[in-house]
PDB file of C-alpha atoms in Angstrom:
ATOM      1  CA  UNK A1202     126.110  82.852  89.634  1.00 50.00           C
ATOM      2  CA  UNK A1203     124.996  83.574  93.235  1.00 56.00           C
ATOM      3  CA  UNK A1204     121.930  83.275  94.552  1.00 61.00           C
ATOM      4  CA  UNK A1205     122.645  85.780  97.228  1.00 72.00           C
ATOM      5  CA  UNK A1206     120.602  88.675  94.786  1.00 83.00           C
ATOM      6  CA  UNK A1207     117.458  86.995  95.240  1.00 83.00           C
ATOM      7  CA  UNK A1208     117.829  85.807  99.008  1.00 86.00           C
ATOM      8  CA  UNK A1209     118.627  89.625  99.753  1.00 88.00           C
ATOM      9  CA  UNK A1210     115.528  90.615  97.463  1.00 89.00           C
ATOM     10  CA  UNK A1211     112.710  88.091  99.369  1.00 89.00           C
ATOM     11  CA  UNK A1212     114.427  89.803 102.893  1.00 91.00           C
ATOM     12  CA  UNK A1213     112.872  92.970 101.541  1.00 91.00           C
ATOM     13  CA  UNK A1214     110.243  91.767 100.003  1.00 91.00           C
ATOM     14  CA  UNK A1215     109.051  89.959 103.374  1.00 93.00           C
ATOM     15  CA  UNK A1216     110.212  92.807 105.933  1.00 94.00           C
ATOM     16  CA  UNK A1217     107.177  94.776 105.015  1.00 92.00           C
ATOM     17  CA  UNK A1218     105.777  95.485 108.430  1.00 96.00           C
ATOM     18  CA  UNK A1219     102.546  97.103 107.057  1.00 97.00           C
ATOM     19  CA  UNK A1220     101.594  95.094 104.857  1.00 96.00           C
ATOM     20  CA  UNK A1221     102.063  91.779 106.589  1.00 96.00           C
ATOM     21  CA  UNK A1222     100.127  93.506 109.859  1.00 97.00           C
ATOM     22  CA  UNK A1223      97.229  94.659 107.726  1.00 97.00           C
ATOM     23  CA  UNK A1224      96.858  91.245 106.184  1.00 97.00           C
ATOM     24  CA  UNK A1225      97.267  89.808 109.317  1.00 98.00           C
ATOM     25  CA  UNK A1226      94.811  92.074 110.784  1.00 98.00           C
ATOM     26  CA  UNK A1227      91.886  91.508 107.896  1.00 98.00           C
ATOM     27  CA  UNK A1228      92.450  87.970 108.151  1.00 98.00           C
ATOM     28  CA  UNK A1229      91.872  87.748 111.753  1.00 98.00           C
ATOM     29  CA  UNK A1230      89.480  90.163 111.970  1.00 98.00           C
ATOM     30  CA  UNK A1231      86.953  88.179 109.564  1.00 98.00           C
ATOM     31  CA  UNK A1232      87.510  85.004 111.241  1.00 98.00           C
ATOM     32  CA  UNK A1233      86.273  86.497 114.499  1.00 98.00           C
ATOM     33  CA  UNK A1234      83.494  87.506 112.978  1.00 98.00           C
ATOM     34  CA  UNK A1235      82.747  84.583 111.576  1.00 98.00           C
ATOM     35  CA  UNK A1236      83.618  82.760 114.962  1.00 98.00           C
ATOM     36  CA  UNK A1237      80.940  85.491 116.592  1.00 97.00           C
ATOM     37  CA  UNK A1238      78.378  84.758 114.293  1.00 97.00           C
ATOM     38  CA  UNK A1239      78.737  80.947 114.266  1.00 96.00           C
ATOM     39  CA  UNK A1240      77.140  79.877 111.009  1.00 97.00           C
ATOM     40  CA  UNK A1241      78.540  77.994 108.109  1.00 97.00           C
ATOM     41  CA  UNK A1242      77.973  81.010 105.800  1.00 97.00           C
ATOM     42  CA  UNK A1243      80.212  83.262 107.712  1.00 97.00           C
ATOM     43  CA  UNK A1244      82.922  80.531 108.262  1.00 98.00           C
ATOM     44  CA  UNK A1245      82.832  79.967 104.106  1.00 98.00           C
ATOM     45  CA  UNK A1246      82.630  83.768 103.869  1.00 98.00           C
ATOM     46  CA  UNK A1247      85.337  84.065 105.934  1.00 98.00           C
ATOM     47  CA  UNK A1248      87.970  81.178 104.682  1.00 98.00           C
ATOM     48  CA  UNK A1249      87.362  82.813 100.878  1.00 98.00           C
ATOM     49  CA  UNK A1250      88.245  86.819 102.865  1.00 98.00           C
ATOM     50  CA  UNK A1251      91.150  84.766 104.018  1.00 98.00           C
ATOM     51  CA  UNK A1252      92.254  83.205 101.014  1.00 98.00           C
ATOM     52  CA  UNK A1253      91.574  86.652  98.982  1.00 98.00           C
ATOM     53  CA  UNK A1254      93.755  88.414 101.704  1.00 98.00           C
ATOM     54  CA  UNK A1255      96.534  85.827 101.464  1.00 98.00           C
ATOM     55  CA  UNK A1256      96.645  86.270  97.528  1.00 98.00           C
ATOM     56  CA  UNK A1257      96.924  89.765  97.570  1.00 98.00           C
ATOM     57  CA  UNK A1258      99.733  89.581 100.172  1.00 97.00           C
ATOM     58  CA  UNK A1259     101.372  86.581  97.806  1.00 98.00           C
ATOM     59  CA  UNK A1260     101.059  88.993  94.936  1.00 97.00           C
ATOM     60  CA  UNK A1261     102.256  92.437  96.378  1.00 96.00           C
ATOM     61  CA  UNK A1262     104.947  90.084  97.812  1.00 95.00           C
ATOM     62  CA  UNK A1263     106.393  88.522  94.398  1.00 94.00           C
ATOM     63  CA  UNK A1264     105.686  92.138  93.011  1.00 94.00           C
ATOM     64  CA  UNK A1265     108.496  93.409  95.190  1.00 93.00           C
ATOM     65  CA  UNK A1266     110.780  90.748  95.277  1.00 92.00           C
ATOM     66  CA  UNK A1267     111.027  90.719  91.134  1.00 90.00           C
ATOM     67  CA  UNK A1268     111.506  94.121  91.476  1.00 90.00           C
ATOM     68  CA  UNK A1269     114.291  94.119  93.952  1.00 88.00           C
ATOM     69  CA  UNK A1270     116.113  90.695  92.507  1.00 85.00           C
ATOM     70  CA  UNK A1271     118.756  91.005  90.576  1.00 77.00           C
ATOM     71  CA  UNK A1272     118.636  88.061  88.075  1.00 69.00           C
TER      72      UNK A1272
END
């Protein structure tokens, strides 16, 4: 058995322009503001946006990939 299904699957999965640019974007954008307000709240606020951001992309991400694989 190949692996060559699932290899093909994560391609898709990751070429999601969209989705990677509007977790990229949220992510930066609340540690700027963080960086603008400069207080340990905002940089805690921000690393849990981050990490939020990051599991929702790790989620939609494995969503589409088990979708697409061919096991």
């Amino acid at each position: 058995m190949s692996d060559r299904p699932a290899t093909d699957a994560l391609t898709f999965a990751l070429a999601d322009r969209w989705r990677n640019l509007a977790a990229f974007a949220l992510a930066a954008g609340a540690v700027g503001l963080a960086v603008t307000i400069d207080t340990s709240i905002a940089y805690y606020g921000a690393g849990l946006t981050v990490f939020a951001v990051w599991m929702a992309w790790f989620v939609l991400v494995a969503i589409d990939w088990l979708r697409v694989a061919d096991f």
